[in-house]
Amino acid sequence: MSTTTAIKQEALPVTSEAAAIEINNLVVSYGDKRAVDGLSLSVPIGSVYGFLGPNGAGKTTTIKTLLGFRQPNGGSAKVLGYDIVTQSLALRARVGYVSEVNSMYDYLTIPQMADFCRATSLRWDQSAVDRYLKMFGLPLKARVKQLSKGMKSQLAFSLAMGSQPDLLILDEPTSGLDPIARHDLLNQLVGEVAAGGTTVFFSSHILSEVEAVADWVGIINAGKLVISSELDQLKSSQKVLKLIYAEAPPPAEIDALRALPGAVRVDQEGRSVRITVHGDVNTLSQLVQARPYALRDAEIVDLNLEDIFLEYMKEGGNGR
Amino acid sequence: MAIWLDVNSRSGVPIYVQIVEQVKHAIEVGAVQPGDQLPTVRQLAIDLTIAPNTIVKAYNELQMLGLIESKAGMGTIVANLNGSIRKQQTETLLARLHDVVRDAASLGISAEELAARFDAEINQFYKQGKE
């Protein structure tokens, strides 16, 4: 605790960050296994960033490394402009963190837990903490060990907001929450935290909740970035073109379709052809219709985040 | 709460596009009138549970289209469009008429039959109006 007090007395180093999180070719290994394998990622300031990936993709390891709980084996990263290795104390003073498995002292009551956090934080807004505790309806006299899993994550979120963070990082924040509690928490994330100017970075594998609240998404798989994009941009630029031909097109034509600009995947089943498109689907559609095989129907299909996620996992080949 | 806004985040249509289209539509059909206040970004973020930046993006787009404006102390309001709403409504209507004729043609309905049906509809409606 002496180190934390030490920073309290001096001003935090000034940084001029362009992004809330900037990860550059990060590598984190557990023994021989690379959990994070050359990850590069940028999280814009003010965004609500959903960090997605299948189980074991490296989401939690990435988050722990960003917060300085693990040392990277290669590459670098900055959080709010602070280097994660050399400035991790200053970094943690401005970042709120809600972990997947909350490590809190079981024998403390909620107010004692709040006092403990206040003592170790640079900034503290007790009224914010009280407001969240009240909103979640947490029993103030209870000890941490008496709380359910969902209540513990609500408590962790309330306490993380007490330090008035500029960036809030949450690891699977809604796991273990019932639908109402989940909705309340997501509402707080967008309506209070993000609308108040705090950047939100949260990992999840529940695509529908990410789709609802995030404006940016990043997908990782096997420790590598698959895509990072504004969600609306992703939805505008990724479509499927469904074609029904008058007669089944020959293999040569399918190869020709594969070579068209923007076509990333072509599946055929008799007279039906399905083209996955990244980029300008209208131009591609016109090109397809100008080809010498008669079409019965050409339909552009919008993709939701789940479709997009699954498409990327198929392309990656090693997804599940 | 803006009950006329209903965003489907599971759709493949970008959310900001959905908001822009729905606000446009609400203005066209008169659900909101010039001078009416739109919800604040924060309020809408809470009501719809979507990222505030997405709403900012939609509002910026609507502002560029001249449909809404930000006024100090009043928040975001529906712009006074001075008859341009009526013009837009008329255009939308004519576009629908165009679509109906095109669809009828592709169903193989003859021009005479369509004109007869159209006359019948006009007679029925305008007669009712006179009573």
CSV table of C-alpha atoms in Angstrom, one decimal:
chain,number,residue,atom,x,y,z
A,1,MET,CA,0.0,0.0,0.0
A,2,SER,CA,3.0,2.3,0.5
A,3,THR,CA,3.5,2.5,-3.2
A,4,THR,CA,0.0,3.6,-3.9
A,5,THR,CA,0.3,6.3,-1.3
A,6,ALA,CA,3.5,7.4,-2.9
A,7,ILE,CA,1.7,8.1,-6.2
A,8,LYS,CA,-1.0,9.9,-4.4
A,9,GLN,CA,1.4,12.7,-3.4
A,10,GLU,CA,2.9,13.3,-6.8
A,11,ALA,CA,0.9,14.2,-9.9
A,12,LEU,CA,0.4,11.4,-12.5
A,13,PRO,CA,2.7,11.6,-15.5
A,14,VAL,CA,1.0,13.5,-18.2
A,15,THR,CA,0.3,11.5,-21.3
A,16,SER,CA,-1.1,12.6,-24.7
A,17,GLU,CA,-2.9,9.5,-25.8
A,18,ALA,CA,-4.6,9.1,-29.1
A,19,ALA,CA,-6.3,5.8,-28.2
A,20,ALA,CA,-7.5,4.5,-24.8
A,21,ILE,CA,-5.7,1.2,-25.5
A,22,GLU,CA,-3.0,0.7,-28.1
A,23,ILE,CA,-1.6,-2.8,-28.3
A,24,ASN,CA,1.4,-3.6,-30.6
A,25,ASN,CA,2.4,-7.1,-31.5
A,26,LEU,CA,1.8,-8.4,-27.9
A,27,VAL,CA,3.0,-11.8,-27.0
A,28,VAL,CA,2.1,-13.6,-23.7
A,29,SER,CA,3.1,-17.2,-23.1
A,30,TYR,CA,2.3,-19.8,-20.5
A,31,GLY,CA,5.3,-22.0,-20.8
A,32,ASP,CA,5.4,-23.2,-24.4
A,33,LYS,CA,1.9,-22.1,-25.2
A,34,ARG,CA,1.4,-18.6,-26.6
A,35,ALA,CA,-2.0,-17.4,-25.2
A,36,VAL,CA,-1.6,-14.1,-26.9
A,37,ASP,CA,0.3,-14.4,-30.1
A,38,GLY,CA,1.3,-11.1,-31.8
A,39,LEU,CA,-1.9,-9.2,-31.0
A,40,SER,CA,-2.3,-5.6,-32.3
A,41,LEU,CA,-5.3,-3.6,-31.4
A,42,SER,CA,-6.4,0.0,-30.9
A,43,VAL,CA,-9.4,1.1,-28.8
A,44,PRO,CA,-10.6,4.6,-29.5
A,45,ILE,CA,-11.2,7.0,-26.7
A,46,GLY,CA,-14.9,7.3,-25.7
A,47,SER,CA,-15.9,4.0,-27.4
A,48,VAL,CA,-17.8,1.1,-25.9
A,49,TYR,CA,-15.5,-1.7,-27.2
A,50,GLY,CA,-16.7,-5.3,-27.2
A,51,PHE,CA,-13.8,-7.8,-27.0
A,52,LEU,CA,-14.9,-11.1,-28.5
A,53,GLY,CA,-13.5,-14.5,-29.0
A,54,PRO,CA,-14.2,-18.2,-28.4
A,55,ASN,CA,-13.2,-19.7,-25.1
A,56,GLY,CA,-9.5,-19.8,-24.7
A,57,ALA,CA,-8.9,-17.2,-27.4
A,58,GLY,CA,-6.7,-15.1,-25.0
A,59,LYS,CA,-9.2,-12.5,-23.9
A,60,THR,CA,-8.6,-12.7,-20.1
A,61,THR,CA,-4.8,-13.0,-20.6
A,62,THR,CA,-4.8,-9.9,-22.8
A,63,ILE,CA,-6.8,-8.0,-20.1
A,64,LYS,CA,-4.5,-9.2,-17.3
A,65,THR,CA,-1.4,-8.1,-19.2
A,66,LEU,CA,-2.9,-4.7,-19.9
A,67,LEU,CA,-3.4,-4.2,-16.2
A,68,GLY,CA,0.2,-5.2,-15.4
A,69,PHE,CA,-0.8,-8.5,-13.6
A,70,ARG,CA,1.3,-10.4,-16.1
A,71,GLN,CA,4.5,-9.5,-17.9
A,72,PRO,CA,4.4,-9.6,-21.7
A,73,ASN,CA,6.9,-11.9,-23.4
A,74,GLY,CA,7.1,-9.6,-26.4
A,75,GLY,CA,5.6,-6.5,-28.0
A,76,SER,CA,4.3,-3.5,-26.2
A,77,ALA,CA,1.0,-1.8,-25.2
A,78,LYS,CA,-0.1,1.5,-23.8
A,79,VAL,CA,-3.2,2.1,-21.8
A,80,LEU,CA,-4.4,5.8,-21.6
A,81,GLY,CA,-0.9,6.6,-22.9
A,82,TYR,CA,0.9,4.7,-20.0
A,83,ASP,CA,3.3,1.9,-20.9
A,84,ILE,CA,1.9,-1.3,-19.3
A,85,VAL,CA,5.3,-2.4,-18.1
A,86,THR,CA,7.0,0.7,-16.9
A,87,GLN,CA,4.0,2.8,-15.8
A,88,SER,CA,1.6,0.2,-14.6
A,89,LEU,CA,1.0,1.9,-11.2
A,90,ALA,CA,0.0,5.2,-12.8
A,91,LEU,CA,-2.1,3.3,-15.3
A,92,ARG,CA,-4.0,1.4,-12.6
A,93,ALA,CA,-4.9,4.7,-10.8
A,94,ARG,CA,-6.9,5.8,-13.8
A,95,VAL,CA,-8.4,2.4,-14.9
A,96,GLY,CA,-11.3,0.6,-13.3
A,97,TYR,CA,-11.3,-3.1,-13.5
A,98,VAL,CA,-14.0,-5.7,-13.0
A,99,SER,CA,-12.7,-9.2,-13.2
A,100,GLU,CA,-14.3,-12.4,-14.2
A,101,VAL,CA,-13.5,-14.0,-10.9
A,102,ASN,CA,-13.7,-11.3,-8.3
A,103,SER,CA,-11.0,-11.3,-5.7
A,104,MET,CA,-12.5,-9.7,-2.7
A,105,TYR,CA,-12.1,-10.2,1.0
A,106,ASP,CA,-14.8,-12.6,2.0
A,107,TYR,CA,-14.9,-11.5,5.7
A,108,LEU,CA,-15.5,-7.8,4.9
A,109,THR,CA,-18.9,-6.1,4.7
A,110,ILE,CA,-19.8,-4.0,1.7
A,111,PRO,CA,-19.0,-0.7,3.4
A,112,GLN,CA,-15.7,-2.1,4.7
A,113,MET,CA,-14.9,-3.2,1.2
A,114,ALA,CA,-15.7,0.3,-0.1
A,115,ASP,CA,-13.4,1.8,2.7
A,116,PHE,CA,-10.6,-0.5,1.6
A,117,CYS,CA,-10.9,0.5,-2.0
A,118,ARG,CA,-11.1,4.2,-1.1
A,119,ALA,CA,-7.9,4.0,0.9
A,120,THR,CA,-6.1,2.5,-2.1
A,121,SER,CA,-7.5,4.8,-4.8
A,122,LEU,CA,-6.3,8.1,-5.9
A,123,ARG,CA,-9.7,9.5,-6.6
A,124,TRP,CA,-12.9,8.4,-4.9
A,125,ASP,CA,-16.5,9.3,-5.4
A,126,GLN,CA,-18.5,7.6,-2.6
A,127,SER,CA,-21.8,9.0,-3.8
A,128,ALA,CA,-21.3,7.2,-7.1
A,129,VAL,CA,-20.6,4.0,-5.2
A,130,ASP,CA,-23.7,4.4,-3.0
A,131,ARG,CA,-25.8,5.2,-6.1
A,132,TYR,CA,-24.8,1.9,-7.8
A,133,LEU,CA,-25.1,-0.2,-4.6
A,134,LYS,CA,-28.6,1.2,-4.1
A,135,MET,CA,-29.6,0.6,-7.7
A,136,PHE,CA,-28.5,-3.0,-7.6
A,137,GLY,CA,-30.2,-3.3,-4.2
A,138,LEU,CA,-27.2,-4.9,-2.5
A,139,PRO,CA,-27.6,-5.8,1.2
A,140,LEU,CA,-25.2,-3.4,2.8
A,141,LYS,CA,-24.8,-5.3,6.0
A,142,ALA,CA,-23.9,-8.5,4.3
A,143,ARG,CA,-20.4,-9.8,4.2
A,144,VAL,CA,-18.8,-10.5,0.8
A,145,LYS,CA,-18.9,-14.2,1.4
A,146,GLN,CA,-22.7,-14.2,1.7
A,147,LEU,CA,-23.2,-12.6,-1.7
A,148,SER,CA,-24.2,-14.6,-4.8
A,149,LYS,CA,-21.9,-14.6,-7.8
A,150,GLY,CA,-24.1,-12.0,-9.6
A,151,MET,CA,-24.1,-9.7,-6.5
A,152,LYS,CA,-20.3,-9.9,-6.3
A,153,SER,CA,-20.0,-8.7,-9.9
A,154,GLN,CA,-22.4,-5.9,-9.2
A,155,LEU,CA,-20.4,-5.0,-6.1
A,156,ALA,CA,-17.1,-5.1,-8.1
A,157,PHE,CA,-18.7,-2.8,-10.8
A,158,SER,CA,-19.9,-0.3,-8.1
A,159,LEU,CA,-16.5,-0.2,-6.5
A,160,ALA,CA,-14.7,0.1,-9.8
A,161,MET,CA,-16.8,3.2,-10.5
A,162,GLY,CA,-15.8,4.7,-7.2
A,163,SER,CA,-12.3,5.6,-8.5
A,164,GLN,CA,-13.9,7.7,-11.3
A,165,PRO,CA,-11.9,5.8,-14.0
A,166,ASP,CA,-11.2,7.2,-17.4
A,167,LEU,CA,-11.2,3.7,-18.7
A,168,LEU,CA,-13.3,0.8,-17.4
A,169,ILE,CA,-12.2,-2.7,-18.3
A,170,LEU,CA,-14.6,-5.6,-17.6
A,171,ASP,CA,-13.9,-9.2,-18.1
A,172,GLU,CA,-17.1,-11.1,-18.8
A,173,PRO,CA,-19.1,-8.6,-16.7
A,174,THR,CA,-22.5,-10.3,-17.1
A,175,SER,CA,-21.6,-13.9,-16.6
A,176,GLY,CA,-23.7,-15.3,-13.7
A,177,LEU,CA,-26.2,-12.5,-13.9
A,178,ASP,CA,-29.9,-13.1,-14.4
A,179,PRO,CA,-31.5,-11.3,-17.4
A,180,ILE,CA,-32.8,-8.4,-15.4
A,181,ALA,CA,-29.5,-7.8,-13.6
A,182,ARG,CA,-27.7,-8.1,-16.9
A,183,HIS,CA,-29.9,-5.5,-18.6
A,184,ASP,CA,-29.4,-3.1,-15.6
A,185,LEU,CA,-25.7,-3.5,-15.8
A,186,LEU,CA,-25.5,-3.0,-19.6
A,187,ASN,CA,-27.8,0.0,-19.2
A,188,GLN,CA,-25.4,1.5,-16.6
A,189,LEU,CA,-22.5,0.9,-18.9
A,190,VAL,CA,-23.9,2.9,-21.8
A,191,GLY,CA,-26.1,5.4,-20.0
A,192,GLU,CA,-23.8,6.3,-17.1
A,193,VAL,CA,-20.3,5.2,-17.8
A,194,ALA,CA,-20.0,5.7,-21.5
A,195,ALA,CA,-22.3,8.8,-21.6
A,196,GLY,CA,-20.1,10.2,-18.9
A,197,GLY,CA,-17.1,10.0,-21.2
A,198,THR,CA,-15.5,6.9,-19.8
A,199,THR,CA,-14.1,4.5,-22.4
A,200,VAL,CA,-15.5,1.0,-21.8
A,201,PHE,CA,-13.6,-2.1,-22.8
A,202,PHE,CA,-15.4,-5.4,-22.1
A,203,SER,CA,-14.8,-9.0,-23.0
A,204,SER,CA,-17.7,-11.3,-23.7
A,205,HIS,CA,-18.8,-14.3,-25.6
A,206,ILE,CA,-22.4,-13.3,-25.6
A,207,LEU,CA,-22.7,-11.8,-29.0
A,208,SER,CA,-26.2,-10.4,-28.6
A,209,GLU,CA,-25.2,-8.2,-25.6
A,210,VAL,CA,-22.1,-6.9,-27.4
A,211,GLU,CA,-24.2,-6.2,-30.5
A,212,ALA,CA,-26.6,-4.2,-28.3
A,213,VAL,CA,-24.3,-2.0,-26.4
A,214,ALA,CA,-20.9,-1.8,-28.2
A,215,ASP,CA,-20.1,0.7,-30.9
A,216,TRP,CA,-16.7,-1.0,-31.6
A,217,VAL,CA,-15.9,-4.7,-31.7
A,218,GLY,CA,-12.7,-6.7,-31.8
A,219,ILE,CA,-12.6,-10.4,-32.4
A,220,ILE,CA,-9.6,-12.5,-31.4
A,221,ASN,CA,-8.9,-16.1,-32.0
A,222,ALA,CA,-5.9,-18.2,-30.9
A,223,GLY,CA,-4.3,-15.1,-29.5
A,224,LYS,CA,-4.4,-13.1,-32.7
A,225,LEU,CA,-6.7,-10.3,-33.9
A,226,VAL,CA,-9.2,-11.4,-36.5
A,227,ILE,CA,-10.9,-8.0,-37.0
A,228,SER,CA,-11.3,-4.7,-35.1
A,229,SER,CA,-13.9,-2.3,-36.5
A,230,GLU,CA,-16.7,0.1,-35.8
A,231,LEU,CA,-19.7,-2.2,-35.5
A,232,ASP,CA,-21.9,-0.2,-37.8
A,233,GLN,CA,-19.1,-0.2,-40.3
A,234,LEU,CA,-18.7,-3.9,-40.0
A,235,LYS,CA,-22.4,-4.5,-40.7
A,236,SER,CA,-22.4,-2.1,-43.7
A,237,SER,CA,-19.3,-3.7,-45.3
A,238,GLN,CA,-20.1,-7.4,-44.7
A,239,LYS,CA,-23.0,-8.9,-46.7
A,240,VAL,CA,-24.0,-12.2,-48.3
A,241,LEU,CA,-25.2,-12.3,-51.9
A,242,LYS,CA,-27.6,-15.2,-52.4
A,243,LEU,CA,-28.0,-16.2,-56.1
A,244,ILE,CA,-30.3,-18.7,-57.7
A,245,TYR,CA,-29.3,-19.6,-61.2
A,246,ALA,CA,-31.6,-20.9,-64.0
A,247,GLU,CA,-29.3,-23.9,-64.3
A,248,ALA,CA,-26.5,-25.0,-62.0
A,249,PRO,CA,-23.3,-23.0,-63.0
A,250,PRO,CA,-20.2,-25.0,-64.0
A,251,PRO,CA,-17.2,-25.2,-61.6
A,252,ALA,CA,-15.3,-22.7,-63.9
A,253,GLU,CA,-18.0,-20.1,-63.2
A,254,ILE,CA,-17.7,-20.7,-59.4
A,255,ASP,CA,-14.0,-20.1,-59.7
A,256,ALA,CA,-14.7,-16.9,-61.7
A,257,LEU,CA,-17.0,-15.7,-58.9
A,258,ARG,CA,-14.3,-16.4,-56.3
A,259,ALA,CA,-12.0,-14.1,-58.2
A,260,LEU,CA,-14.4,-11.1,-58.2
A,261,PRO,CA,-13.4,-8.2,-56.0
A,262,GLY,CA,-14.8,-8.4,-52.5
A,263,ALA,CA,-15.9,-12.1,-52.7
A,264,VAL,CA,-14.2,-13.9,-49.8
A,265,ARG,CA,-16.1,-17.1,-49.8
A,266,VAL,CA,-18.3,-18.9,-52.4
A,267,ASP,CA,-20.5,-21.9,-51.5
A,268,GLN,CA,-22.5,-23.8,-54.1
A,269,GLU,CA,-25.4,-26.2,-53.8
A,270,GLY,CA,-26.8,-27.1,-57.2
A,271,ARG,CA,-28.4,-23.9,-58.6
A,272,SER,CA,-27.9,-21.9,-55.4
A,273,VAL,CA,-24.8,-20.0,-54.8
A,274,ARG,CA,-23.9,-18.0,-51.7
A,275,ILE,CA,-21.1,-15.4,-51.8
A,276,THR,CA,-19.8,-13.8,-48.6
A,277,VAL,CA,-18.8,-10.3,-49.5
A,278,HIS,CA,-16.4,-7.9,-47.7
A,279,GLY,CA,-16.7,-4.4,-49.2
A,280,ASP,CA,-19.0,-3.1,-51.9
A,281,VAL,CA,-21.8,-5.7,-52.4
A,282,ASN,CA,-23.7,-3.6,-54.9
A,283,THR,CA,-20.8,-3.4,-57.4
A,284,LEU,CA,-20.2,-7.2,-56.9
A,285,SER,CA,-23.9,-7.9,-57.5
A,286,GLN,CA,-23.8,-5.9,-60.8
A,287,LEU,CA,-20.7,-7.8,-61.9
A,288,VAL,CA,-22.4,-11.1,-61.1
A,289,GLN,CA,-25.5,-10.1,-63.1
A,290,ALA,CA,-23.4,-9.1,-66.1
A,291,ARG,CA,-21.9,-12.6,-66.3
A,292,PRO,CA,-23.2,-15.0,-69.0
A,293,TYR,CA,-25.2,-17.3,-66.7
A,294,ALA,CA,-28.9,-16.6,-66.3
A,295,LEU,CA,-30.0,-15.7,-62.8
A,296,ARG,CA,-33.5,-16.4,-61.4
A,297,ASP,CA,-32.8,-14.3,-58.3
A,298,ALA,CA,-30.1,-12.3,-56.6
A,299,GLU,CA,-30.7,-11.2,-53.0
A,300,ILE,CA,-28.4,-9.2,-50.7
A,301,VAL,CA,-28.6,-10.4,-47.2
A,302,ASP,CA,-27.6,-8.3,-44.1
A,303,LEU,CA,-25.6,-10.1,-41.5
A,304,ASN,CA,-25.9,-9.6,-37.7
A,305,LEU,CA,-22.9,-9.8,-35.4
A,306,GLU,CA,-23.4,-13.5,-34.8
A,307,ASP,CA,-23.4,-14.3,-38.6
A,308,ILE,CA,-20.3,-12.1,-39.0
A,309,PHE,CA,-18.5,-13.8,-36.0
A,310,LEU,CA,-19.2,-17.3,-37.4
A,311,GLU,CA,-18.1,-16.3,-40.9
A,312,TYR,CA,-14.8,-15.1,-39.5
A,313,MET,CA,-14.4,-18.3,-37.5
A,314,LYS,CA,-15.1,-20.4,-40.6
A,315,GLU,CA,-12.5,-18.4,-42.6
A,316,GLY,CA,-10.0,-18.8,-39.8
A,317,GLY,CA,-10.4,-22.5,-40.0
A,318,ASN,CA,-9.4,-23.2,-36.4
A,319,GLY,CA,-12.6,-21.9,-34.8
A,320,ARG,CA,-15.3,-24.0,-33.3
B,1,MET,CA,-39.2,8.1,-23.6
B,2,ALA,CA,-39.3,8.1,-27.3
B,3,ILE,CA,-41.7,5.2,-27.8
B,4,TRP,CA,-41.8,5.7,-31.5
B,5,LEU,CA,-38.1,4.6,-31.7
B,6,ASP,CA,-37.6,0.9,-31.8
B,7,VAL,CA,-34.1,-0.3,-32.6
B,8,ASN,CA,-33.3,-3.9,-33.4
B,9,SER,CA,-29.7,-4.5,-32.5
B,10,ARG,CA,-29.8,-8.0,-33.9
B,11,SER,CA,-30.6,-6.8,-37.4
B,12,GLY,CA,-27.8,-6.5,-40.0
B,13,VAL,CA,-28.8,-2.9,-40.6
B,14,PRO,CA,-26.4,-0.6,-38.8
B,15,ILE,CA,-28.1,0.9,-35.7
B,16,TYR,CA,-27.4,4.5,-36.5
B,17,VAL,CA,-29.1,3.9,-39.9
B,18,GLN,CA,-32.1,2.6,-38.1
B,19,ILE,CA,-32.3,5.6,-35.9
B,20,VAL,CA,-31.9,8.0,-38.8
B,21,GLU,CA,-34.6,6.3,-40.8
B,22,GLN,CA,-37.0,6.1,-37.8
B,23,VAL,CA,-36.6,9.8,-36.9
B,24,LYS,CA,-37.0,10.8,-40.6
B,25,HIS,CA,-40.2,8.7,-40.7
B,26,ALA,CA,-41.5,10.1,-37.4
B,27,ILE,CA,-41.0,13.6,-38.9
B,28,GLU,CA,-42.7,12.6,-42.2
B,29,VAL,CA,-45.8,11.2,-40.6
B,30,GLY,CA,-46.0,13.9,-38.0
B,31,ALA,CA,-45.2,11.8,-34.9
B,32,VAL,CA,-42.8,14.6,-34.0
B,33,GLN,CA,-43.3,18.2,-35.0
B,34,PRO,CA,-40.9,21.0,-35.7
B,35,GLY,CA,-39.7,22.4,-32.4
B,36,ASP,CA,-40.3,19.2,-30.5
B,37,GLN,CA,-37.4,18.1,-28.4
B,38,LEU,CA,-35.6,14.8,-29.1
B,39,PRO,CA,-34.3,12.7,-26.2
B,40,THR,CA,-30.8,13.5,-25.0
B,41,VAL,CA,-28.0,11.2,-26.1
B,42,ARG,CA,-27.7,9.8,-22.5
B,43,GLN,CA,-31.5,9.3,-22.2
B,44,LEU,CA,-31.6,7.5,-25.5
B,45,ALA,CA,-28.6,5.4,-24.6
B,46,ILE,CA,-30.4,4.2,-21.5
B,47,ASP,CA,-33.8,3.8,-23.2
B,48,LEU,CA,-32.4,1.7,-26.1
B,49,THR,CA,-29.4,0.2,-24.3
B,50,ILE,CA,-27.0,1.2,-27.1
B,51,ALA,CA,-23.7,3.0,-27.1
B,52,PRO,CA,-23.9,6.8,-26.9
B,53,ASN,CA,-21.5,7.3,-29.8
B,54,THR,CA,-24.0,5.5,-32.0
B,55,ILE,CA,-26.7,8.0,-31.1
B,56,VAL,CA,-24.3,10.9,-31.6
B,57,LYS,CA,-23.5,9.5,-35.1
B,58,ALA,CA,-27.2,9.3,-35.9
B,59,TYR,CA,-27.9,12.8,-34.6
B,60,ASN,CA,-25.0,14.2,-36.6
B,61,GLU,CA,-26.3,12.6,-39.7
B,62,LEU,CA,-29.8,14.0,-39.1
B,63,GLN,CA,-28.3,17.4,-38.5
B,64,MET,CA,-26.4,17.2,-41.8
B,65,LEU,CA,-29.7,16.4,-43.5
B,66,GLY,CA,-31.2,19.5,-41.9
B,67,LEU,CA,-33.9,17.6,-40.1
B,68,ILE,CA,-32.8,18.4,-36.5
B,69,GLU,CA,-30.8,21.1,-34.9
B,70,SER,CA,-29.0,21.6,-31.5
B,71,LYS,CA,-29.9,24.7,-29.6
B,72,ALA,CA,-28.2,25.9,-26.5
B,73,GLY,CA,-30.3,25.2,-23.5
B,74,MET,CA,-32.9,23.4,-25.5
B,75,GLY,CA,-31.0,20.3,-26.5
B,76,THR,CA,-31.8,18.7,-29.8
B,77,ILE,CA,-35.0,19.8,-31.5
B,78,VAL,CA,-36.8,18.9,-34.8
B,79,ALA,CA,-35.9,21.7,-37.3
B,80,ASN,CA,-38.4,24.0,-38.7
B,81,LEU,CA,-38.6,22.8,-42.2
B,82,ASN,CA,-40.9,25.5,-43.7
B,83,GLY,CA,-43.0,23.4,-46.0
B,84,SER,CA,-40.1,21.1,-47.0
B,85,ILE,CA,-41.8,18.4,-44.9
B,86,ARG,CA,-44.9,18.6,-47.1
B,87,LYS,CA,-42.7,18.5,-50.2
B,88,GLN,CA,-40.9,15.5,-48.8
B,89,GLN,CA,-44.1,13.8,-47.9
B,90,THR,CA,-45.4,14.3,-51.4
B,91,GLU,CA,-42.2,12.9,-52.9
B,92,THR,CA,-42.5,9.8,-50.7
B,93,LEU,CA,-46.1,9.4,-51.8
B,94,LEU,CA,-45.3,9.7,-55.5
B,95,ALA,CA,-42.4,7.2,-55.0
B,96,ARG,CA,-44.9,4.8,-53.5
B,97,LEU,CA,-47.2,5.3,-56.4
B,98,HIS,CA,-44.4,4.6,-58.8
B,99,ASP,CA,-43.6,1.3,-56.9
B,100,VAL,CA,-47.3,0.3,-57.0
B,101,VAL,CA,-47.5,0.8,-60.8
B,102,ARG,CA,-44.2,-1.1,-61.3
B,103,ASP,CA,-45.4,-4.0,-59.1
B,104,ALA,CA,-48.7,-4.2,-60.9
B,105,ALA,CA,-46.9,-4.3,-64.3
B,106,SER,CA,-44.7,-7.2,-63.1
B,107,LEU,CA,-47.8,-9.0,-61.9
B,108,GLY,CA,-49.2,-8.7,-65.4
B,109,ILE,CA,-52.1,-6.4,-64.6
B,110,SER,CA,-53.0,-4.3,-67.7
B,111,ALA,CA,-52.8,-0.5,-67.8
B,112,GLU,CA,-56.6,-0.3,-68.3
B,113,GLU,CA,-57.4,-2.6,-65.3
B,114,LEU,CA,-55.0,-0.7,-63.1
B,115,ALA,CA,-56.5,2.7,-64.2
B,116,ALA,CA,-60.0,1.4,-63.5
B,117,ARG,CA,-59.1,0.2,-60.0
B,118,PHE,CA,-57.4,3.5,-59.3
B,119,ASP,CA,-60.5,5.4,-60.5
B,120,ALA,CA,-62.6,3.2,-58.2
B,121,GLU,CA,-60.5,4.0,-55.2
B,122,ILE,CA,-60.5,7.7,-55.9
B,123,ASN,CA,-64.3,7.7,-56.4
B,124,GLN,CA,-64.8,5.8,-53.2
B,125,PHE,CA,-62.5,8.0,-51.0
B,126,TYR,CA,-63.4,11.4,-52.4
B,127,LYS,CA,-67.1,10.6,-52.2
B,128,GLN,CA,-66.7,9.6,-48.6
B,129,GLY,CA,-64.8,12.9,-48.0
B,130,LYS,CA,-67.8,14.9,-49.3
B,131,GLU,CA,-70.4,13.4,-47.0
